[in-house]
mmCIF file of C-alpha atoms and ligand atoms in Angstrom:
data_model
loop_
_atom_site.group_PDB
_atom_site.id
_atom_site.type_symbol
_atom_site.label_atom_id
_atom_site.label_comp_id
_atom_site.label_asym_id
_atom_site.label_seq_id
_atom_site.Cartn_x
_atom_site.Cartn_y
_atom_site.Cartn_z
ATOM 1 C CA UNK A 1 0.000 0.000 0.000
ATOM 2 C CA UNK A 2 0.849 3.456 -1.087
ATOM 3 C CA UNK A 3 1.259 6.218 1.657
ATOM 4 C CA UNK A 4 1.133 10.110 0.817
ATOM 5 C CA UNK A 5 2.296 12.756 2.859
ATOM 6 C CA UNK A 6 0.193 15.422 2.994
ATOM 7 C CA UNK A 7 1.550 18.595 5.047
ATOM 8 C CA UNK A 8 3.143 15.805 7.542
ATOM 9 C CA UNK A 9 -0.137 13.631 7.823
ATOM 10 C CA UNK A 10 -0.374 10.069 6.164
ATOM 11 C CA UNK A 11 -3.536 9.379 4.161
ATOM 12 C CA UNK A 12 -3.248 6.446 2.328
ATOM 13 C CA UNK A 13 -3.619 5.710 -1.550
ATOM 14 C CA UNK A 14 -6.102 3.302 -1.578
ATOM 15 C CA UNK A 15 -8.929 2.745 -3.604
ATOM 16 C CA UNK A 16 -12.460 1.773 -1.769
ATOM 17 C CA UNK A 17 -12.023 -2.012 -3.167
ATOM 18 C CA UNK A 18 -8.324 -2.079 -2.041
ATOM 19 C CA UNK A 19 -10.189 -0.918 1.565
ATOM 20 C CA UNK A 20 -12.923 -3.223 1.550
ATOM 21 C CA UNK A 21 -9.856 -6.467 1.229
ATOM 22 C CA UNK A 22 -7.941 -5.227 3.153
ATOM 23 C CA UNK A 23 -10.811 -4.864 6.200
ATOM 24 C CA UNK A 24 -11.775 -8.051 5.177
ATOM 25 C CA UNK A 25 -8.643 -9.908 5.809
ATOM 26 C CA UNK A 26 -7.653 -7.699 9.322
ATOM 27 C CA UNK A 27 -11.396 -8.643 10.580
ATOM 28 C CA UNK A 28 -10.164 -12.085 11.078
ATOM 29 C CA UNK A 29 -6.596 -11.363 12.589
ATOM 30 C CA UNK A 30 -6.382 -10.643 16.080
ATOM 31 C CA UNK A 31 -3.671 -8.580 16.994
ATOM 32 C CA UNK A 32 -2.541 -6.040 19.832
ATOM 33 C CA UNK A 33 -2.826 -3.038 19.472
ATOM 34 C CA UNK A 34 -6.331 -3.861 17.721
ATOM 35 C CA UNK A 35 -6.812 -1.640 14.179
ATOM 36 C CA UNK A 36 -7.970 1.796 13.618
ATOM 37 C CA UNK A 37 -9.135 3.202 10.392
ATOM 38 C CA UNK A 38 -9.476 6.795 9.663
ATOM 39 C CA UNK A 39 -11.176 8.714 7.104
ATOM 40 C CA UNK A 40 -9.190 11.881 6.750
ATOM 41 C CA UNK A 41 -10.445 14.996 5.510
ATOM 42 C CA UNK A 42 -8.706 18.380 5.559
ATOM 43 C CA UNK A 43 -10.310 18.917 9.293
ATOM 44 C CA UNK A 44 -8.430 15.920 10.017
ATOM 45 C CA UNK A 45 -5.002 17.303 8.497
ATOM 46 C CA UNK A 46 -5.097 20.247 10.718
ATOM 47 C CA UNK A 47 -6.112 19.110 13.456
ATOM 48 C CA UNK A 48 -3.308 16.378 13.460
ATOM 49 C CA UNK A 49 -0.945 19.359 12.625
ATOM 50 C CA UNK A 50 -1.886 21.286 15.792
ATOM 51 C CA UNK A 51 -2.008 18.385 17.821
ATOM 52 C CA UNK A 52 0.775 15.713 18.278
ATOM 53 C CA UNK A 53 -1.018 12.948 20.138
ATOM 54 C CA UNK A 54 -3.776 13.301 17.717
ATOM 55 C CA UNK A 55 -1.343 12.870 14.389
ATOM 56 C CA UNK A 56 0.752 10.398 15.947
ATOM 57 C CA UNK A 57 -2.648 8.780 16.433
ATOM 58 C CA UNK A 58 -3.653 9.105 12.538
ATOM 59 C CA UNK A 59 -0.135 8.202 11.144
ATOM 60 C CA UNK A 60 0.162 5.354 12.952
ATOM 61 C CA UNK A 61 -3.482 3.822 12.171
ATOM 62 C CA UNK A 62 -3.811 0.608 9.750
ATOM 63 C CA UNK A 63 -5.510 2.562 7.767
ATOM 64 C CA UNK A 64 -5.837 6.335 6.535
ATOM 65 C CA UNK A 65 -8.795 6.759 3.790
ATOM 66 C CA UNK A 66 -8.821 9.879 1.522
ATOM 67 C CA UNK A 67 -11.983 11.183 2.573
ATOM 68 C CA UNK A 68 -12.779 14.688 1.837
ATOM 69 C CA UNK A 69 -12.351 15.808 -1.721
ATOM 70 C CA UNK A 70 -10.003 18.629 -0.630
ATOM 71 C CA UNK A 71 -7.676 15.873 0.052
ATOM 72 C CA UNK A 72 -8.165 14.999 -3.718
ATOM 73 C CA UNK A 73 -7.149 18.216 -5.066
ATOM 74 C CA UNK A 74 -4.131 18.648 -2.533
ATOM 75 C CA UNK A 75 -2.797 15.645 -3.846
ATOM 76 C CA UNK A 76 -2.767 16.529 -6.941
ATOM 77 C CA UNK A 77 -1.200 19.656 -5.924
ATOM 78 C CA UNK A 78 1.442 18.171 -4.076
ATOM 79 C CA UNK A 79 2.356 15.539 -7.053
ATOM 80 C CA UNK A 80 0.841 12.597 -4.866
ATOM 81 C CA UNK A 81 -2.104 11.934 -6.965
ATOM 82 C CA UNK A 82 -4.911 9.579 -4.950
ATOM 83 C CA UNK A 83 -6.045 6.995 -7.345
ATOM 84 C CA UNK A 84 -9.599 7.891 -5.629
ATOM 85 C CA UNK A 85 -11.150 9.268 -2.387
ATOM 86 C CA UNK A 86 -12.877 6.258 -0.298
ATOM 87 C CA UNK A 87 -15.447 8.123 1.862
ATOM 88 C CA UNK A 88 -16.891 6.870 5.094
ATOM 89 C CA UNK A 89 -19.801 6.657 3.568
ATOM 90 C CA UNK A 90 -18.929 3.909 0.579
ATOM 91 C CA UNK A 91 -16.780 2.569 2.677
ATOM 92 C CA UNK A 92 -19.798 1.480 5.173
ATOM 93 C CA UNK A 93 -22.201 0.379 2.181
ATOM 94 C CA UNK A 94 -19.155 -1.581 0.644
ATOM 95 C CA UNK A 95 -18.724 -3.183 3.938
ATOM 96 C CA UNK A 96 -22.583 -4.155 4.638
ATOM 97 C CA UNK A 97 -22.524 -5.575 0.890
ATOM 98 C CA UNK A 98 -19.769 -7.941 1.789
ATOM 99 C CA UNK A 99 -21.025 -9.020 5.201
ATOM 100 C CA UNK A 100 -24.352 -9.794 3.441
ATOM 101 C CA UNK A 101 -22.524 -12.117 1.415
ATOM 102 C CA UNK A 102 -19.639 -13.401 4.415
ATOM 103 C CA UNK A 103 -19.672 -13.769 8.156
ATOM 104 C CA UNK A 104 -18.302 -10.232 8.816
ATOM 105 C CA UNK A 105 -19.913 -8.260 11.596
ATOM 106 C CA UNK A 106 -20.983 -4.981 12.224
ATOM 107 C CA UNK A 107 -21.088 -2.846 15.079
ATOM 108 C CA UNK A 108 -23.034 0.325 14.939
ATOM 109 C CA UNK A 109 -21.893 2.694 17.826
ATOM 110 C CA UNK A 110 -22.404 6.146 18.354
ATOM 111 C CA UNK A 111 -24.630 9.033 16.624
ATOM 112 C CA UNK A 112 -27.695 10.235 18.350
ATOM 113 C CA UNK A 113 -30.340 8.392 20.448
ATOM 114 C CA UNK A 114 -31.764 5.599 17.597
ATOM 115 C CA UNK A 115 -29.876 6.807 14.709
ATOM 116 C CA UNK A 116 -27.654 4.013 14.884
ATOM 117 C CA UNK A 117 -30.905 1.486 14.901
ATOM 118 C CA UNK A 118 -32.394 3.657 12.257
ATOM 119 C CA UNK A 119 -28.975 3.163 9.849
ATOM 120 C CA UNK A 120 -29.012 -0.517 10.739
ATOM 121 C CA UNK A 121 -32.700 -1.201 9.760
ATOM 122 C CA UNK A 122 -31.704 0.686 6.177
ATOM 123 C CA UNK A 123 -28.889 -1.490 5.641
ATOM 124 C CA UNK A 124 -31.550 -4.798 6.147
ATOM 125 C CA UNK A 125 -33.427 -3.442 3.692
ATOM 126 C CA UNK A 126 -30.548 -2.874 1.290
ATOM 127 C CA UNK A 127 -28.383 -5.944 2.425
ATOM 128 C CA UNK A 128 -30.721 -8.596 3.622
ATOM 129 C CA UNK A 129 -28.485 -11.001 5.214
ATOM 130 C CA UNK A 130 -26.132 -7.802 6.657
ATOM 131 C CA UNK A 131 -25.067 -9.163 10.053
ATOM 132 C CA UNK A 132 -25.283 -6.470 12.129
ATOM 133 C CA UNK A 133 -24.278 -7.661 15.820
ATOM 134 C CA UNK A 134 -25.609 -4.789 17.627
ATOM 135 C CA UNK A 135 -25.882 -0.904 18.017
ATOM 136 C CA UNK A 136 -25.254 1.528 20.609
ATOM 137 C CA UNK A 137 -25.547 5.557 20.970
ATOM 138 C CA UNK A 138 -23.145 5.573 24.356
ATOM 139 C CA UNK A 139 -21.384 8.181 25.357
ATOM 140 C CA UNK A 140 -18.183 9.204 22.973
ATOM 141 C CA UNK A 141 -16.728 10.826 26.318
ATOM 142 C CA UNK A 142 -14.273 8.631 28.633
ATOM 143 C CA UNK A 143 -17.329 8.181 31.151
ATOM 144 C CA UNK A 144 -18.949 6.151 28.687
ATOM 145 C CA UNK A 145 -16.480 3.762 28.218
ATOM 146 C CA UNK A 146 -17.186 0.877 30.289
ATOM 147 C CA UNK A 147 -21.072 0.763 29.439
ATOM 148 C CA UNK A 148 -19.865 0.750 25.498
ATOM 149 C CA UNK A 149 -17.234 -1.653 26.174
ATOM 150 C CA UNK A 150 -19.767 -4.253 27.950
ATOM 151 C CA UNK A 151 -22.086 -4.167 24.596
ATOM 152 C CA UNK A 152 -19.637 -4.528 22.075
ATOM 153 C CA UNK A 153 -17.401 -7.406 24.011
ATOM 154 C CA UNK A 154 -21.155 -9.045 24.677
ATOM 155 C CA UNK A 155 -21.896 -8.338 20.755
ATOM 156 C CA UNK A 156 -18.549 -10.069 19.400
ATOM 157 C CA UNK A 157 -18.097 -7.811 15.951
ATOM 158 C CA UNK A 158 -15.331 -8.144 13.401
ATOM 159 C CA UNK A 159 -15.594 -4.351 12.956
ATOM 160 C CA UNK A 160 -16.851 -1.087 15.613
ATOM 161 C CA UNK A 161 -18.480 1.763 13.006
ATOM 162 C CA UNK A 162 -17.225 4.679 15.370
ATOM 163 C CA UNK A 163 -19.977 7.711 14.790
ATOM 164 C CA UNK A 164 -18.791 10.275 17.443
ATOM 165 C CA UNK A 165 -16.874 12.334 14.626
ATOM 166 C CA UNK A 166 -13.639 13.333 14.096
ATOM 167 C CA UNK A 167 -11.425 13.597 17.549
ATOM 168 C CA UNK A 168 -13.724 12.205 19.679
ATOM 169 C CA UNK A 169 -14.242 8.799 17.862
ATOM 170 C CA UNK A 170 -10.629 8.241 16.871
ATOM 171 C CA UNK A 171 -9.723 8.933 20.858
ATOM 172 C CA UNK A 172 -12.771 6.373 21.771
ATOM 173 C CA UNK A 173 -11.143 3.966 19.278
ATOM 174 C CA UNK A 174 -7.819 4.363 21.244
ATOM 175 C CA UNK A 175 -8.985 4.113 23.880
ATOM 176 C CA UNK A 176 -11.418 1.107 24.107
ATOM 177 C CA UNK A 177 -10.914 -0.657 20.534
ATOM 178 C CA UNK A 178 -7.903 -3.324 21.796
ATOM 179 C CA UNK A 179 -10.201 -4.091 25.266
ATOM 180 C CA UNK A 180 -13.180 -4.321 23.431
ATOM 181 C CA UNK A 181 -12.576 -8.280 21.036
ATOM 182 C CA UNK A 182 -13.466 -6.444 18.123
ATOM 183 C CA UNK A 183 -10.414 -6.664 14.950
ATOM 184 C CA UNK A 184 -10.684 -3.467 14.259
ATOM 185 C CA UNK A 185 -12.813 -0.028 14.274
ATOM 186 C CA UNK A 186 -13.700 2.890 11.583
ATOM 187 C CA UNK A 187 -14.440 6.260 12.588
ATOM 188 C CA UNK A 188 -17.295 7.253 10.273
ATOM 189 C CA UNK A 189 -18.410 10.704 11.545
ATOM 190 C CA UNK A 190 -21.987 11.796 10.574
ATOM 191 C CA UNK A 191 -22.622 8.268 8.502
ATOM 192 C CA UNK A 192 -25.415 6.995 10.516
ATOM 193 C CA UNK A 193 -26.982 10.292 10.123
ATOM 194 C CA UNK A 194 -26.852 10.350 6.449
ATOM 195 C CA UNK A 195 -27.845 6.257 5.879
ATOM 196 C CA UNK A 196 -30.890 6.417 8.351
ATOM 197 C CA UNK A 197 -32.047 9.577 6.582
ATOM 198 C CA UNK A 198 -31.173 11.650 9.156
ATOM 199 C CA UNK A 199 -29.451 13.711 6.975
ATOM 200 C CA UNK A 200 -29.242 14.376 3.473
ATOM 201 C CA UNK A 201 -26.320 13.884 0.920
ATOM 202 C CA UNK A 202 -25.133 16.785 -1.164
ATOM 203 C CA UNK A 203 -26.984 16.631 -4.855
ATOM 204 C CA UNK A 204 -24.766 14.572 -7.175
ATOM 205 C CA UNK A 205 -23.844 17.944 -8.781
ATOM 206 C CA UNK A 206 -22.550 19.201 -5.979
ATOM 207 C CA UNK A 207 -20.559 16.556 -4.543
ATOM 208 C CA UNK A 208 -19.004 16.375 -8.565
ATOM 209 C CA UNK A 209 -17.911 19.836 -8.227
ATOM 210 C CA UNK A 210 -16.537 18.799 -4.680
ATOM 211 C CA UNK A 211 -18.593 21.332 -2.681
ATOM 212 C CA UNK A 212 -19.895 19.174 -0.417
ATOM 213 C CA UNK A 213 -18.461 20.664 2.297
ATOM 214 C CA UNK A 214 -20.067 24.275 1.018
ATOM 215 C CA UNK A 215 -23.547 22.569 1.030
ATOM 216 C CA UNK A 216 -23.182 20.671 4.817
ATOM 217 C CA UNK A 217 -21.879 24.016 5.975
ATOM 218 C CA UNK A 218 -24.978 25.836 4.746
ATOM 219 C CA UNK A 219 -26.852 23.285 5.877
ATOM 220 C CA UNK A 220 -25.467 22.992 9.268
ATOM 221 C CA UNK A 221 -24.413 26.580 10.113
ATOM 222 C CA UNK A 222 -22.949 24.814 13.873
ATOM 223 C CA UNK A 223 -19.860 23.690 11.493
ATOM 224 C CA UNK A 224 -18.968 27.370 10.444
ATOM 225 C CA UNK A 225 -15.857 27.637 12.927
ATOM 226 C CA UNK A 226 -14.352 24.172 12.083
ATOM 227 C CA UNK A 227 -15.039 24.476 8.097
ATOM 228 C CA UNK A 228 -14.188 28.274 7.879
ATOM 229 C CA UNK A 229 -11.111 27.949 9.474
ATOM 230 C CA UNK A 230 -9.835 24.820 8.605
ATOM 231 C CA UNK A 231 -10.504 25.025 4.734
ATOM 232 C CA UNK A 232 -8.869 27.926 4.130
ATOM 233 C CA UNK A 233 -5.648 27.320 6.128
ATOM 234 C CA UNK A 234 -5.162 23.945 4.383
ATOM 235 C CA UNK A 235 -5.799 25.388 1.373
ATOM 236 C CA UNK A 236 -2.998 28.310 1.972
ATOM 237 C CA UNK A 237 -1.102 25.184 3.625
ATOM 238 C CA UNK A 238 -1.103 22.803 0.514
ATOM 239 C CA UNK A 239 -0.714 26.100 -1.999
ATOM 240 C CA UNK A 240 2.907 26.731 -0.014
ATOM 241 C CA UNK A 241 4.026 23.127 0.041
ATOM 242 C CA UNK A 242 3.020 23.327 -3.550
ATOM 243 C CA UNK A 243 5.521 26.261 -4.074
ATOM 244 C CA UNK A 244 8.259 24.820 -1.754
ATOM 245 C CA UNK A 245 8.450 21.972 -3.582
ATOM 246 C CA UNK A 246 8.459 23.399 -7.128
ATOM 247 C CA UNK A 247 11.347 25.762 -5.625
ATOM 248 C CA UNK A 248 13.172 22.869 -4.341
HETATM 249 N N1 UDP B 301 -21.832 12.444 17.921
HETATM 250 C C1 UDP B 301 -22.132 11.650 19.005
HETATM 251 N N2 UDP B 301 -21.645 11.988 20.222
HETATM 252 C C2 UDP B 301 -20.856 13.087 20.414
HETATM 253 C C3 UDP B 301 -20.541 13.877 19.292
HETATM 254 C C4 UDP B 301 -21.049 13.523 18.048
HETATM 255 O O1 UDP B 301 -22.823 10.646 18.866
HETATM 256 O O2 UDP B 301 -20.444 13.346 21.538
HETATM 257 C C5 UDP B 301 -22.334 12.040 16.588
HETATM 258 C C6 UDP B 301 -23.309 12.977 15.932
HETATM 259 O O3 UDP B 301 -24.625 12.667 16.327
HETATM 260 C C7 UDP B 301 -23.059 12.682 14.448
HETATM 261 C C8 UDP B 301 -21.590 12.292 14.426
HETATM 262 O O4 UDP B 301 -21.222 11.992 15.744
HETATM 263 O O5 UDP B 301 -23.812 11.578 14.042
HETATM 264 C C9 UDP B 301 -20.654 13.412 14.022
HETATM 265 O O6 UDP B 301 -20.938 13.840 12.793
HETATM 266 P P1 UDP B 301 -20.093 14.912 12.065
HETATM 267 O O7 UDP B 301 -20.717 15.067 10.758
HETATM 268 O O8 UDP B 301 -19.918 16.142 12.925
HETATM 269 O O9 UDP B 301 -18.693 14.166 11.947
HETATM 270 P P2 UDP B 301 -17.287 14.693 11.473
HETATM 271 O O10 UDP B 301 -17.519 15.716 10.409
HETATM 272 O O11 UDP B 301 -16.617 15.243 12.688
HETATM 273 O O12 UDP B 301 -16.594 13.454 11.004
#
């Protein structure tokens, strides 16, 4: 598997097939430290950048996923073209296709009060025959850990969905993910939200023009201070490295 560096963070060059084998495989190894998969976006690059525990967190994961499509372009920039961007969201259907067809488990954890039931009942109806061995809203802070950890040990899943979004469910991950029996866990952010309904995808259009993060931010204004300040600096960030580089 490829690596790229982007502005000191690793995201991985993967494709969301190459994702889906490789999950497969690691949900039937058992090793310690137990695996985390991220899926990075630019929020995720600066916030690994002003916060060492957090990027030594993301660079040493089993897995970094090109998530958000500003990723996309700053490879490109930075002569480290992704092959594609594997978004939570595919990465979760892809994953409920093959456990339909496999003995992989599920384990829906996080989001609000019944979302994560909600997202589980759509993926019956898409995937009959997705095993889903349980779901739980808990409590992404520390406090909730031993409550969470009871359910998902009870549940026995190959794979923890993590919805608690970025931060908070790659520090739950850390935190719980080895204790817990499960192979490995992937933080998904708002996913649940968006597969029960919850929420709505951008328009095709939109997410083609790689706005998507335009359109969430009108439509949630709460993510104003994260979006407006993080997409920017990356962007003046990546633009730099750009230069450096071409310099060098
Ligand atoms: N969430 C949660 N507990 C928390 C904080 C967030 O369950 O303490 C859920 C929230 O309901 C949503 C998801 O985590 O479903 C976060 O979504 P968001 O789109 O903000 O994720 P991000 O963009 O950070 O990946």
């Amino acid at each position: 598997m490829e690596s790229h560096n982007i502005l000191g963070v690793r995201v991985d060059d993967v494709t969301l097939d190459d994702a889906v084998a490789l999950i497969e495989g690691w949900a039937h190894e058992k090793v310690s430290p137990a695996r985390l998969i991220v899926t990075a976006n630019p929020e995720y690059v600066m916030a690994a950048r002003r916060n060492s525990s957090f990027r030594k967190l993301v660079n040493s994961a089993a897995l970094v996923t090109p998530d958000g499509v500003g990723l996309i372009y700053a490879g490109r920039l930075l002569r480290q073209p992704f092959r594609s961007r594997v978004t939570g969201v595919a990465l979760v259907h892809a994953l409920a296709k093959r456990s339909a067809e496999s003995d992989l488990s599920l384990f829906l954890l996080g989001a609000a009060e019944g979302v994560a039931e909600a997202a589980a009942e759509s993926l019956r109806k898409q995937y009959p025959g997705v095993k889903i061995a349980g779901c739980f809203a808990g409590n992404a802070a520390p406090e909730g850990d031993s409550e969470t950890l009871e359910k998902v040990h009870e549940a026995q899943p190959h794979v923890v969905l993590v919805a608690y979004g970025m931060l908070k469910q790659d520090y739950w991950a850390a935190r719980n993910l080895t204790k817990s029996g499960a192979a490995l866990s992937i933080g998904v952010g708002g996913v649940f939200d968006y597969i029960s309904g919850r929420a709505q995808l951008a328009p095709l259009w939109v997410r083609r023009i790689g706005l998507e993060w335009l359109y969430r931010l009108v439509r949630e204004p709460r993510r104003w201070r994260r979006i407006l300040v993080a997409v920017p600096y990356f962007g003046a960030a990546v633009l730099l490295e750009a230069a450096r580089q071409r310099l060098r």
